[in-house]
mmCIF file of C-alpha atoms and ligand atoms in Angstrom:
data_model
loop_
_atom_site.group_PDB
_atom_site.id
_atom_site.type_symbol
_atom_site.label_atom_id
_atom_site.label_comp_id
_atom_site.label_asym_id
_atom_site.label_seq_id
_atom_site.Cartn_x
_atom_site.Cartn_y
_atom_site.Cartn_z
ATOM 1 C CA UNK A 888 70.906 -15.515 37.984
ATOM 2 C CA UNK A 889 72.240 -14.548 34.626
ATOM 3 C CA UNK A 890 74.345 -17.743 34.397
ATOM 4 C CA UNK A 891 71.339 -19.828 35.105
ATOM 5 C CA UNK A 892 69.179 -17.956 32.559
ATOM 6 C CA UNK A 893 71.905 -18.494 29.934
ATOM 7 C CA UNK A 894 71.979 -22.244 30.673
ATOM 8 C CA UNK A 895 68.267 -22.338 30.259
ATOM 9 C CA UNK A 896 68.476 -20.918 26.724
ATOM 10 C CA UNK A 897 71.377 -23.160 25.795
ATOM 11 C CA UNK A 898 69.019 -26.103 26.608
ATOM 12 C CA UNK A 899 66.023 -24.625 24.723
ATOM 13 C CA UNK A 900 65.166 -25.231 21.127
ATOM 14 C CA UNK A 901 64.210 -21.742 20.317
ATOM 15 C CA UNK A 902 66.355 -20.029 17.546
ATOM 16 C CA UNK A 903 65.159 -16.721 18.431
ATOM 17 C CA UNK A 904 66.528 -16.844 21.880
ATOM 18 C CA UNK A 905 69.781 -18.151 20.638
ATOM 19 C CA UNK A 906 70.312 -15.158 18.445
ATOM 20 C CA UNK A 907 69.240 -12.729 21.182
ATOM 21 C CA UNK A 908 71.880 -14.197 23.365
ATOM 22 C CA UNK A 909 74.519 -13.422 20.928
ATOM 23 C CA UNK A 910 74.774 -16.670 18.831
ATOM 24 C CA UNK A 911 75.266 -16.592 15.195
ATOM 25 C CA UNK A 912 73.496 -18.855 12.857
ATOM 26 C CA UNK A 913 73.893 -19.866 9.117
ATOM 27 C CA UNK A 914 70.170 -19.799 8.857
ATOM 28 C CA UNK A 915 68.841 -16.835 10.960
ATOM 29 C CA UNK A 916 65.465 -16.836 12.893
ATOM 30 C CA UNK A 917 62.734 -14.962 11.095
ATOM 31 C CA UNK A 918 59.381 -12.996 12.220
ATOM 32 C CA UNK A 919 57.781 -10.042 10.718
ATOM 33 C CA UNK A 920 56.474 -6.794 12.222
ATOM 34 C CA UNK A 921 52.744 -6.771 11.781
ATOM 35 C CA UNK A 922 52.688 -10.497 10.819
ATOM 36 C CA UNK A 923 49.130 -10.656 12.025
ATOM 37 C CA UNK A 924 46.826 -8.292 10.187
ATOM 38 C CA UNK A 925 44.807 -7.320 7.236
ATOM 39 C CA UNK A 926 46.991 -8.959 4.471
ATOM 40 C CA UNK A 927 45.772 -12.370 5.870
ATOM 41 C CA UNK A 928 42.346 -13.551 4.850
ATOM 42 C CA UNK A 929 41.995 -15.475 8.158
ATOM 43 C CA UNK A 930 42.642 -12.271 10.008
ATOM 44 C CA UNK A 931 40.011 -10.226 8.004
ATOM 45 C CA UNK A 932 37.567 -12.999 8.799
ATOM 46 C CA UNK A 933 38.373 -12.843 12.545
ATOM 47 C CA UNK A 934 38.214 -9.071 12.431
ATOM 48 C CA UNK A 935 34.653 -9.230 11.157
ATOM 49 C CA UNK A 936 33.566 -11.034 14.356
ATOM 50 C CA UNK A 937 33.861 -7.763 16.509
ATOM 51 C CA UNK A 938 32.654 -4.201 15.963
ATOM 52 C CA UNK A 939 35.987 -2.380 16.699
ATOM 53 C CA UNK A 940 39.551 -3.053 16.541
ATOM 54 C CA UNK A 941 39.994 -2.545 20.385
ATOM 55 C CA UNK A 942 37.309 -5.214 20.894
ATOM 56 C CA UNK A 943 39.599 -7.717 19.216
ATOM 57 C CA UNK A 944 42.611 -6.645 21.240
ATOM 58 C CA UNK A 945 40.512 -7.055 24.420
ATOM 59 C CA UNK A 946 38.861 -10.369 23.735
ATOM 60 C CA UNK A 947 41.598 -12.964 24.647
ATOM 61 C CA UNK A 948 40.237 -15.830 22.710
ATOM 62 C CA UNK A 949 40.270 -13.900 19.455
ATOM 63 C CA UNK A 950 43.578 -11.954 20.113
ATOM 64 C CA UNK A 951 45.156 -15.324 20.835
ATOM 65 C CA UNK A 952 43.858 -16.708 17.494
ATOM 66 C CA UNK A 953 45.228 -13.635 15.547
ATOM 67 C CA UNK A 954 48.602 -14.056 17.288
ATOM 68 C CA UNK A 955 48.766 -17.686 16.232
ATOM 69 C CA UNK A 956 47.402 -17.336 12.636
ATOM 70 C CA UNK A 957 50.752 -16.236 11.043
ATOM 71 C CA UNK A 958 52.677 -18.954 12.930
ATOM 72 C CA UNK A 959 50.344 -21.742 11.577
ATOM 73 C CA UNK A 960 50.587 -20.485 7.983
ATOM 74 C CA UNK A 961 54.434 -19.737 7.769
ATOM 75 C CA UNK A 962 56.053 -21.467 10.755
ATOM 76 C CA UNK A 963 57.861 -18.267 11.812
ATOM 77 C CA UNK A 964 60.476 -18.398 14.679
ATOM 78 C CA UNK A 965 58.422 -15.981 16.850
ATOM 79 C CA UNK A 966 54.785 -14.898 17.560
ATOM 80 C CA UNK A 967 54.138 -11.361 18.512
ATOM 81 C CA UNK A 968 51.284 -10.849 20.965
ATOM 82 C CA UNK A 969 48.340 -9.406 19.081
ATOM 83 C CA UNK A 970 47.522 -6.055 20.721
ATOM 84 C CA UNK A 971 48.318 -2.331 20.027
ATOM 85 C CA UNK A 972 50.511 0.329 21.424
ATOM 86 C CA UNK A 973 47.411 2.355 22.092
ATOM 87 C CA UNK A 974 46.138 -0.110 24.788
ATOM 88 C CA UNK A 975 48.300 1.818 27.171
ATOM 89 C CA UNK A 976 46.591 5.324 26.830
ATOM 90 C CA UNK A 977 43.301 3.422 26.965
ATOM 91 C CA UNK A 978 44.317 1.640 30.285
ATOM 92 C CA UNK A 979 45.364 5.114 31.621
ATOM 93 C CA UNK A 980 41.674 6.288 30.960
ATOM 94 C CA UNK A 981 42.100 8.302 27.754
ATOM 95 C CA UNK A 982 39.426 7.915 25.214
ATOM 96 C CA UNK A 983 40.973 5.915 22.345
ATOM 97 C CA UNK A 984 39.124 4.699 19.179
ATOM 98 C CA UNK A 985 40.134 3.384 15.645
ATOM 99 C CA UNK A 986 38.251 4.628 12.600
ATOM 100 C CA UNK A 987 38.125 2.381 9.449
ATOM 101 C CA UNK A 988 40.721 3.697 6.863
ATOM 102 C CA UNK A 989 41.726 6.580 9.193
ATOM 103 C CA UNK A 990 43.645 4.937 11.986
ATOM 104 C CA UNK A 991 43.502 5.856 15.602
ATOM 105 C CA UNK A 992 41.474 8.757 17.014
ATOM 106 C CA UNK A 993 42.266 9.874 20.761
ATOM 107 C CA UNK A 994 40.820 12.745 22.792
ATOM 108 C CA UNK A 995 43.909 14.756 22.847
ATOM 109 C CA UNK A 996 45.935 15.554 26.079
ATOM 110 C CA UNK A 997 47.678 18.767 25.803
ATOM 111 C CA UNK A 998 48.270 20.289 29.178
ATOM 112 C CA UNK A 999 49.182 19.364 32.772
ATOM 113 C CA UNK A 1000 45.471 19.767 33.599
ATOM 114 C CA UNK A 1001 44.500 17.148 31.045
ATOM 115 C CA UNK A 1002 47.143 14.930 32.572
ATOM 116 C CA UNK A 1003 45.309 14.887 35.829
ATOM 117 C CA UNK A 1004 42.523 12.888 34.016
ATOM 118 C CA UNK A 1005 44.902 9.827 33.627
ATOM 119 C CA UNK A 1006 45.419 7.405 36.403
ATOM 120 C CA UNK A 1007 47.613 4.375 36.971
ATOM 121 C CA UNK A 1008 45.260 3.074 39.809
ATOM 122 C CA UNK A 1009 42.810 1.180 37.600
ATOM 123 C CA UNK A 1010 45.507 0.692 34.786
ATOM 124 C CA UNK A 1011 46.479 -3.035 35.488
ATOM 125 C CA UNK A 1012 42.709 -4.049 35.857
ATOM 126 C CA UNK A 1013 41.841 -2.441 32.443
ATOM 127 C CA UNK A 1014 44.670 -4.015 30.415
ATOM 128 C CA UNK A 1015 44.356 -7.442 32.054
ATOM 129 C CA UNK A 1016 42.547 -9.073 29.119
ATOM 130 C CA UNK A 1017 45.934 -8.728 27.213
ATOM 131 C CA UNK A 1018 47.713 -10.618 29.905
ATOM 132 C CA UNK A 1019 44.972 -13.377 29.546
ATOM 133 C CA UNK A 1020 45.737 -13.490 25.708
ATOM 134 C CA UNK A 1021 49.459 -14.047 26.586
ATOM 135 C CA UNK A 1022 48.569 -16.939 28.738
ATOM 136 C CA UNK A 1023 46.395 -18.519 26.196
ATOM 137 C CA UNK A 1024 48.961 -18.222 23.391
ATOM 138 C CA UNK A 1025 51.714 -19.882 25.480
ATOM 139 C CA UNK A 1026 49.372 -23.023 25.403
ATOM 140 C CA UNK A 1027 48.914 -22.861 21.544
ATOM 141 C CA UNK A 1028 52.438 -22.258 20.286
ATOM 142 C CA UNK A 1029 54.984 -25.020 19.001
ATOM 143 C CA UNK A 1030 57.889 -25.485 21.415
ATOM 144 C CA UNK A 1031 60.324 -23.898 19.229
ATOM 145 C CA UNK A 1032 58.326 -20.792 18.699
ATOM 146 C CA UNK A 1033 59.184 -17.695 20.882
ATOM 147 C CA UNK A 1034 56.475 -15.487 22.276
ATOM 148 C CA UNK A 1035 57.214 -11.680 21.932
ATOM 149 C CA UNK A 1036 55.392 -9.188 24.163
ATOM 150 C CA UNK A 1037 55.384 -5.532 23.270
ATOM 151 C CA UNK A 1038 54.602 -1.939 24.185
ATOM 152 C CA UNK A 1039 55.192 1.419 22.489
ATOM 153 C CA UNK A 1040 57.970 3.406 23.927
ATOM 154 C CA UNK A 1041 56.986 6.426 25.803
ATOM 155 C CA UNK A 1042 57.781 9.165 23.236
ATOM 156 C CA UNK A 1043 55.866 7.327 20.500
ATOM 157 C CA UNK A 1044 52.769 6.715 22.597
ATOM 158 C CA UNK A 1045 52.975 10.372 23.965
ATOM 159 C CA UNK A 1046 52.764 11.515 20.374
ATOM 160 C CA UNK A 1047 49.427 9.807 19.722
ATOM 161 C CA UNK A 1048 48.082 10.900 23.042
ATOM 162 C CA UNK A 1049 48.926 14.566 22.430
ATOM 163 C CA UNK A 1050 48.270 14.718 18.747
ATOM 164 C CA UNK A 1051 45.061 12.710 19.031
ATOM 165 C CA UNK A 1052 46.086 10.348 16.237
ATOM 166 C CA UNK A 1053 48.742 10.174 13.563
ATOM 167 C CA UNK A 1054 50.675 13.225 12.763
ATOM 168 C CA UNK A 1055 52.756 14.849 9.943
ATOM 169 C CA UNK A 1056 54.751 17.341 11.860
ATOM 170 C CA UNK A 1057 54.126 16.607 15.696
ATOM 171 C CA UNK A 1058 53.302 20.194 16.193
ATOM 172 C CA UNK A 1059 51.377 19.617 19.376
ATOM 173 C CA UNK A 1060 53.741 17.007 20.950
ATOM 174 C CA UNK A 1061 56.937 18.890 20.187
ATOM 175 C CA UNK A 1062 55.314 22.247 21.033
ATOM 176 C CA UNK A 1063 54.621 20.982 24.442
ATOM 177 C CA UNK A 1064 57.888 19.246 24.935
ATOM 178 C CA UNK A 1065 59.874 22.327 23.921
ATOM 179 C CA UNK A 1066 57.872 25.080 25.723
ATOM 180 C CA UNK A 1067 57.167 23.107 28.892
ATOM 181 C CA UNK A 1068 59.720 20.333 29.167
ATOM 182 C CA UNK A 1069 59.002 19.641 32.921
ATOM 183 C CA UNK A 1070 55.298 19.262 32.281
ATOM 184 C CA UNK A 1071 56.031 17.059 29.247
ATOM 185 C CA UNK A 1072 58.533 14.961 31.529
ATOM 186 C CA UNK A 1073 55.527 14.256 33.766
ATOM 187 C CA UNK A 1074 53.573 12.644 30.889
ATOM 188 C CA UNK A 1075 56.660 10.561 29.926
ATOM 189 C CA UNK A 1076 57.265 9.627 33.624
ATOM 190 C CA UNK A 1077 53.707 8.220 33.856
ATOM 191 C CA UNK A 1078 54.152 6.374 30.635
ATOM 192 C CA UNK A 1079 57.257 4.827 31.874
ATOM 193 C CA UNK A 1080 55.434 3.529 34.982
ATOM 194 C CA UNK A 1081 52.396 2.269 33.095
ATOM 195 C CA UNK A 1082 54.773 0.567 30.636
ATOM 196 C CA UNK A 1083 56.609 -1.195 33.271
ATOM 197 C CA UNK A 1084 53.439 -2.528 34.798
ATOM 198 C CA UNK A 1085 52.162 -3.595 31.254
ATOM 199 C CA UNK A 1086 55.292 -5.383 30.219
ATOM 200 C CA UNK A 1087 55.818 -6.954 33.629
ATOM 201 C CA UNK A 1088 52.183 -8.359 33.414
ATOM 202 C CA UNK A 1089 52.966 -9.797 29.886
ATOM 203 C CA UNK A 1090 56.122 -11.522 31.164
ATOM 204 C CA UNK A 1091 54.420 -12.866 34.187
ATOM 205 C CA UNK A 1092 51.739 -14.278 31.790
ATOM 206 C CA UNK A 1093 54.512 -16.001 29.527
ATOM 207 C CA UNK A 1094 55.936 -13.449 27.223
ATOM 208 C CA UNK A 1095 59.761 -14.514 26.619
ATOM 209 C CA UNK A 1096 61.011 -11.370 24.756
ATOM 210 C CA UNK A 1097 59.953 -7.851 24.912
ATOM 211 C CA UNK A 1098 60.032 -5.378 21.934
ATOM 212 C CA UNK A 1099 59.754 -1.618 22.508
ATOM 213 C CA UNK A 1100 58.318 0.207 19.459
ATOM 214 C CA UNK A 1101 59.801 3.654 19.079
ATOM 215 C CA UNK A 1102 58.131 4.310 15.601
ATOM 216 C CA UNK A 1103 58.689 8.081 15.733
ATOM 217 C CA UNK A 1104 62.204 8.092 17.241
ATOM 218 C CA UNK A 1105 63.369 9.770 13.938
ATOM 219 C CA UNK A 1106 61.646 13.085 14.323
ATOM 220 C CA UNK A 1107 63.644 14.443 17.287
ATOM 221 C CA UNK A 1108 66.841 16.541 17.585
ATOM 222 C CA UNK A 1109 69.573 15.023 19.521
ATOM 223 C CA UNK A 1110 69.040 16.772 22.816
ATOM 224 C CA UNK A 1111 65.261 15.833 22.760
ATOM 225 C CA UNK A 1112 66.057 12.356 21.641
ATOM 226 C CA UNK A 1113 68.360 11.821 24.603
ATOM 227 C CA UNK A 1114 65.727 13.159 27.148
ATOM 228 C CA UNK A 1115 62.537 11.638 25.800
ATOM 229 C CA UNK A 1116 63.743 8.499 23.804
ATOM 230 C CA UNK A 1117 67.013 7.251 25.460
ATOM 231 C CA UNK A 1118 66.318 8.073 29.054
ATOM 232 C CA UNK A 1119 62.779 6.686 29.340
ATOM 233 C CA UNK A 1120 63.661 3.606 27.501
ATOM 234 C CA UNK A 1121 66.747 2.994 29.733
ATOM 235 C CA UNK A 1122 64.447 3.286 32.772
ATOM 236 C CA UNK A 1123 61.984 0.623 31.399
ATOM 237 C CA UNK A 1124 64.895 -1.605 30.437
ATOM 238 C CA UNK A 1125 66.503 -1.308 33.738
ATOM 239 C CA UNK A 1126 63.295 -1.911 35.728
ATOM 240 C CA UNK A 1127 62.584 -5.010 33.796
ATOM 241 C CA UNK A 1128 66.095 -6.450 33.939
ATOM 242 C CA UNK A 1129 65.919 -6.124 37.775
ATOM 243 C CA UNK A 1130 62.798 -8.133 37.962
ATOM 244 C CA UNK A 1131 63.180 -10.469 34.921
ATOM 245 C CA UNK A 1132 66.900 -10.725 34.175
ATOM 246 C CA UNK A 1133 66.440 -13.496 31.626
ATOM 247 C CA UNK A 1134 64.054 -11.725 29.425
ATOM 248 C CA UNK A 1135 65.694 -9.805 26.491
ATOM 249 C CA UNK A 1136 64.430 -6.467 25.214
ATOM 250 C CA UNK A 1137 64.540 -5.602 21.571
ATOM 251 C CA UNK A 1138 64.593 -1.704 20.989
ATOM 252 C CA UNK A 1139 63.261 -0.485 17.777
ATOM 253 C CA UNK A 1140 63.922 3.308 17.352
ATOM 254 C CA UNK A 1141 62.674 3.701 13.824
ATOM 255 C CA UNK A 1142 64.516 6.413 11.942
ATOM 256 C CA UNK A 1143 67.052 7.044 14.562
ATOM 257 C CA UNK A 1144 69.842 7.352 11.808
ATOM 258 C CA UNK A 1145 73.195 8.438 13.362
ATOM 259 C CA UNK A 1146 71.622 8.133 16.919
ATOM 260 C CA UNK A 1147 71.087 4.220 16.597
ATOM 261 C CA UNK A 1148 74.519 3.735 18.150
ATOM 262 C CA UNK A 1149 73.914 5.839 21.273
ATOM 263 C CA UNK A 1150 70.476 4.298 21.709
ATOM 264 C CA UNK A 1151 71.932 0.747 21.527
ATOM 265 C CA UNK A 1152 74.687 1.661 23.950
ATOM 266 C CA UNK A 1153 72.943 3.733 26.352
ATOM 267 C CA UNK A 1154 69.450 2.161 26.766
ATOM 268 C CA UNK A 1155 70.872 -1.374 27.637
ATOM 269 C CA UNK A 1156 68.588 -3.111 25.058
ATOM 270 C CA UNK A 1157 69.689 -6.611 24.190
ATOM 271 C CA UNK A 1158 68.958 -6.200 20.493
ATOM 272 C CA UNK A 1159 68.368 -3.439 18.013
ATOM 273 C CA UNK A 1160 65.628 -3.253 15.301
ATOM 274 C CA UNK A 1161 66.830 -1.499 12.184
ATOM 275 C CA UNK A 1162 64.469 0.352 9.786
ATOM 276 C CA UNK A 1163 64.981 0.000 5.991
ATOM 277 C CA UNK A 1164 67.150 3.088 5.474
ATOM 278 C CA UNK A 1165 69.976 1.765 7.730
ATOM 279 C CA UNK A 1166 72.612 0.400 5.302
ATOM 280 C CA UNK A 1167 73.500 -3.366 6.317
ATOM 281 C CA UNK A 1168 77.178 -3.023 5.183
ATOM 282 C CA UNK A 1169 77.648 -0.262 7.718
ATOM 283 C CA UNK A 1170 75.445 -1.617 10.495
ATOM 284 C CA UNK A 1171 77.177 -5.076 10.668
ATOM 285 C CA UNK A 1172 80.329 -3.098 11.709
ATOM 286 C CA UNK A 1173 78.918 -0.279 13.866
ATOM 287 C CA UNK A 1174 75.855 -1.818 15.359
ATOM 288 C CA UNK A 1175 76.054 -5.704 15.191
ATOM 289 C CA UNK A 1176 79.558 -5.375 17.051
ATOM 290 C CA UNK A 1177 77.400 -4.127 20.053
ATOM 291 C CA UNK A 1178 74.879 -6.841 20.059
ATOM 292 C CA UNK A 1179 72.251 -8.826 18.125
ATOM 293 C CA UNK A 1180 70.415 -6.726 15.373
ATOM 294 C CA UNK A 1181 67.079 -7.205 13.660
ATOM 295 C CA UNK A 1182 65.765 -6.224 10.367
ATOM 296 C CA UNK A 1183 65.579 -4.675 7.793
ATOM 297 C CA UNK A 1184 63.879 -5.426 4.633
ATOM 298 C CA UNK A 1185 61.725 -2.596 3.153
ATOM 299 C CA UNK A 1186 58.054 -3.683 3.539
ATOM 300 C CA UNK A 1187 57.581 -2.407 0.046
ATOM 301 C CA UNK A 1188 60.108 -4.976 -1.332
ATOM 302 C CA UNK A 1189 58.000 -7.511 0.292
ATOM 303 C CA UNK A 1190 54.976 -6.203 -1.458
ATOM 304 C CA UNK A 1191 56.808 -6.022 -4.809
ATOM 305 C CA UNK A 1192 58.274 -9.547 -4.379
ATOM 306 C CA UNK A 1193 60.195 -11.044 -7.384
ATOM 307 C CA UNK A 1194 63.767 -10.231 -8.268
ATOM 308 C CA UNK A 1195 63.914 -6.970 -6.292
ATOM 309 C CA UNK A 1196 62.996 -8.781 -3.148
ATOM 310 C CA UNK A 1197 65.179 -11.666 -3.625
ATOM 311 C CA UNK A 1198 68.331 -9.421 -4.310
ATOM 312 C CA UNK A 1199 67.520 -7.493 -1.180
ATOM 313 C CA UNK A 1200 67.148 -10.503 0.959
ATOM 314 C CA UNK A 1201 70.538 -11.788 -0.107
ATOM 315 C CA UNK A 1202 72.268 -8.408 0.538
ATOM 316 C CA UNK A 1203 70.744 -8.433 3.979
ATOM 317 C CA UNK A 1204 71.692 -12.039 4.768
ATOM 318 C CA UNK A 1205 75.283 -11.444 3.502
ATOM 319 C CA UNK A 1206 75.881 -8.483 5.549
ATOM 320 C CA UNK A 1207 74.628 -9.839 8.842
ATOM 321 C CA UNK A 1208 75.420 -13.509 8.594
ATOM 322 C CA UNK A 1209 78.626 -13.284 10.650
ATOM 323 C CA UNK A 1210 76.998 -12.136 13.798
ATOM 324 C CA UNK A 1211 73.813 -12.469 15.974
ATOM 325 C CA UNK A 1212 70.896 -11.615 13.622
ATOM 326 C CA UNK A 1213 67.165 -12.092 13.343
ATOM 327 C CA UNK A 1214 65.632 -11.346 10.088
ATOM 328 C CA UNK A 1215 62.660 -9.044 9.920
ATOM 329 C CA UNK A 1216 61.138 -6.137 7.958
ATOM 330 C CA UNK A 1217 62.373 -2.583 8.567
ATOM 331 C CA UNK A 1218 58.781 -1.775 9.493
ATOM 332 C CA UNK A 1219 55.338 -3.479 9.457
ATOM 333 C CA UNK A 1220 53.669 -5.417 6.734
ATOM 334 C CA UNK A 1221 51.378 -3.409 4.646
ATOM 335 C CA UNK A 1222 47.697 -4.735 3.988
ATOM 336 C CA UNK A 1223 48.245 -5.179 0.199
ATOM 337 C CA UNK A 1224 51.018 -7.526 0.578
ATOM 338 C CA UNK A 1225 50.571 -10.856 -1.363
ATOM 339 C CA UNK A 1226 50.563 -13.813 1.090
ATOM 340 C CA UNK A 1227 52.661 -15.922 -1.385
ATOM 341 C CA UNK A 1228 55.361 -13.265 -1.047
ATOM 342 C CA UNK A 1229 55.541 -13.761 2.604
ATOM 343 C CA UNK A 1230 55.840 -17.555 2.095
ATOM 344 C CA UNK A 1231 58.691 -16.997 -0.384
ATOM 345 C CA UNK A 1232 60.463 -14.749 2.048
ATOM 346 C CA UNK A 1233 60.418 -17.326 4.775
ATOM 347 C CA UNK A 1234 61.557 -19.950 2.340
ATOM 348 C CA UNK A 1235 64.450 -17.765 1.120
ATOM 349 C CA UNK A 1236 65.647 -16.965 4.799
ATOM 350 C CA UNK A 1237 65.258 -20.662 5.814
ATOM 351 C CA UNK A 1238 67.407 -21.655 2.736
ATOM 352 C CA UNK A 1239 70.159 -19.152 3.790
ATOM 353 C CA UNK A 1240 72.426 -21.825 5.007
ATOM 354 C CA UNK A 1241 72.791 -23.176 1.426
ATOM 355 C CA UNK A 1242 73.144 -19.794 -0.544
HETATM 356 O O1 LIG B 1045 51.251 -8.639 14.284
HETATM 357 C C1 LIG B 1045 51.722 -7.751 14.887
HETATM 358 O O2 LIG B 1045 52.723 -7.051 14.749
HETATM 359 C C2 LIG B 1045 50.943 -7.590 16.300
HETATM 360 C C3 LIG B 1045 50.091 -6.553 16.448
HETATM 361 C C4 LIG B 1045 50.319 -5.057 16.351
HETATM 362 C C5 LIG B 1045 49.347 -4.181 15.902
HETATM 363 N N1 LIG B 1045 49.906 -2.922 16.135
HETATM 364 C C6 LIG B 1045 47.972 -4.522 15.359
HETATM 365 C C7 LIG B 1045 47.261 -3.669 14.614
HETATM 366 C C8 LIG B 1045 51.587 -4.362 16.780
HETATM 367 C C9 LIG B 1045 52.829 -4.809 17.281
HETATM 368 C C10 LIG B 1045 51.150 -3.043 16.648
HETATM 369 C C11 LIG B 1045 52.057 -1.849 16.848
HETATM 370 C C12 LIG B 1045 51.632 -0.491 16.700
HETATM 371 N N2 LIG B 1045 50.398 -0.023 16.709
HETATM 372 C C13 LIG B 1045 52.662 0.482 16.284
HETATM 373 C C14 LIG B 1045 54.244 0.427 16.365
HETATM 374 C C15 LIG B 1045 54.617 -0.114 14.859
HETATM 375 C C16 LIG B 1045 54.423 0.843 13.774
HETATM 376 O O3 LIG B 1045 53.621 0.482 12.884
HETATM 377 O O4 LIG B 1045 55.124 1.897 13.744
HETATM 378 C C17 LIG B 1045 51.920 1.836 16.069
HETATM 379 C C18 LIG B 1045 52.493 3.140 15.695
HETATM 380 C C19 LIG B 1045 50.404 1.453 16.401
HETATM 381 C C20 LIG B 1045 49.236 2.462 16.298
HETATM 382 C C21 LIG B 1045 48.364 2.081 15.319
HETATM 383 N N3 LIG B 1045 47.522 0.820 15.213
HETATM 384 C C22 LIG B 1045 48.073 2.721 13.980
HETATM 385 C C23 LIG B 1045 48.738 4.021 13.609
HETATM 386 C C24 LIG B 1045 47.025 1.885 13.354
HETATM 387 C C25 LIG B 1045 46.251 2.363 12.151
HETATM 388 C C26 LIG B 1045 47.001 2.077 10.955
HETATM 389 C C27 LIG B 1045 46.768 0.750 10.399
HETATM 390 O O5 LIG B 1045 47.669 -0.086 9.911
HETATM 391 O O6 LIG B 1045 45.443 0.607 10.320
HETATM 392 C C28 LIG B 1045 46.768 0.803 14.193
HETATM 393 C C29 LIG B 1045 45.703 -0.251 13.969
HETATM 394 C C30 LIG B 1045 46.205 -1.686 13.876
HETATM 395 N N4 LIG B 1045 47.129 -2.285 14.795
HETATM 396 C C31 LIG B 1045 45.895 -2.753 13.023
HETATM 397 C C32 LIG B 1045 46.520 -3.833 13.495
HETATM 398 C C33 LIG B 1045 46.304 -5.242 12.916
HETATM 399 C C34 LIG B 1045 44.946 -2.504 11.922
HETATM 400 C C35 LIG B 1045 43.581 -2.380 12.435
HETATM 401 C C36 LIG B 1045 42.432 -3.311 11.999
HETATM 402 O O7 LIG B 1045 42.851 -4.500 11.634
HETATM 403 O O8 LIG B 1045 41.214 -3.011 12.035
#
């Protein structure tokens, strides 16, 4: 099975899949986290057509258009499905909203009693418009472009569900996890199950790669990191590998610091997304020796542009050029980013072979 999958990739003309299968290239593939979004005028125009952000995620025609917009403009090597990590709590029956300028607002879940209000029974039906988006995108992409599906990893999604939105200190999520670890395990287990259904649906609809966003990996001490980041991620990766052995998973445990290596070795992810604080000169020896790495330009350097950006891009390319590598940011593009800086970045990375 694996052999067959590898032969298929060898025949395909998709640079992103080559890197994920361990090949080194003088000019690495490039895509950017949050490449669809408010920095693009055509996205802002699309966003005006619906009242709420979730309406955009659940209208396949519009979400497919948002997915393809950055590909049309910049010819990136991968498109990432336009959706959000909070589609999963919505699918489980939690009340999820987005307020302009404020971010997500959820009706918090803080006890085993609240948990009983969540259900996996109607989950697949509630998130099925996302699968329809994936299907549509497969028909719109150029043949060299890879389609990435995604989900939030359970710990990160749980923080939003328990806090009721973004948090500074994660007092409620950590408070629950540390005082009632078995009860918190129950929430994480439900998220593992839902995430597997959600990602399997995306893959069946045509996603070729999966990325797991663990945006809040960096806030847990080691024991908790192993229990609520590594273990659930491993369960998801194993379940997908069993059903879809040819589909690579990229793990992005933002801020994991000295635990990046344990995460890479123990979760079974095929590639590792690095945040901007990971030193490329160290990561090429300690992490790229395990598998493909992705990253890690600081999004604020993309915002700044100019010499500062160019120097940082060269340093990243130099450090990672001798192993499997996918160029990306270390976190998502910020809305104020000038479109010209993104175009220049793509040009720089595409020209890497001649630097
Ligand atoms: O282009 C892409 O990357 C695909 C789409 C995508 C979105 N969100 C669209 C979005 C992806 C992959 C995400 C992931 C996501 N969502 C994460 C993980 C990555 C990260 O940033 O750490 C998280 C934590 C979320 C939750 C979320 N969604 C927050 C905190 C916010 C508010 C902050 C903000 O940027 O407004 C969102 C809203 C959101 N998700 C927007 C977009 C384009 C902006 C809302 C809008 O356009 O009205």
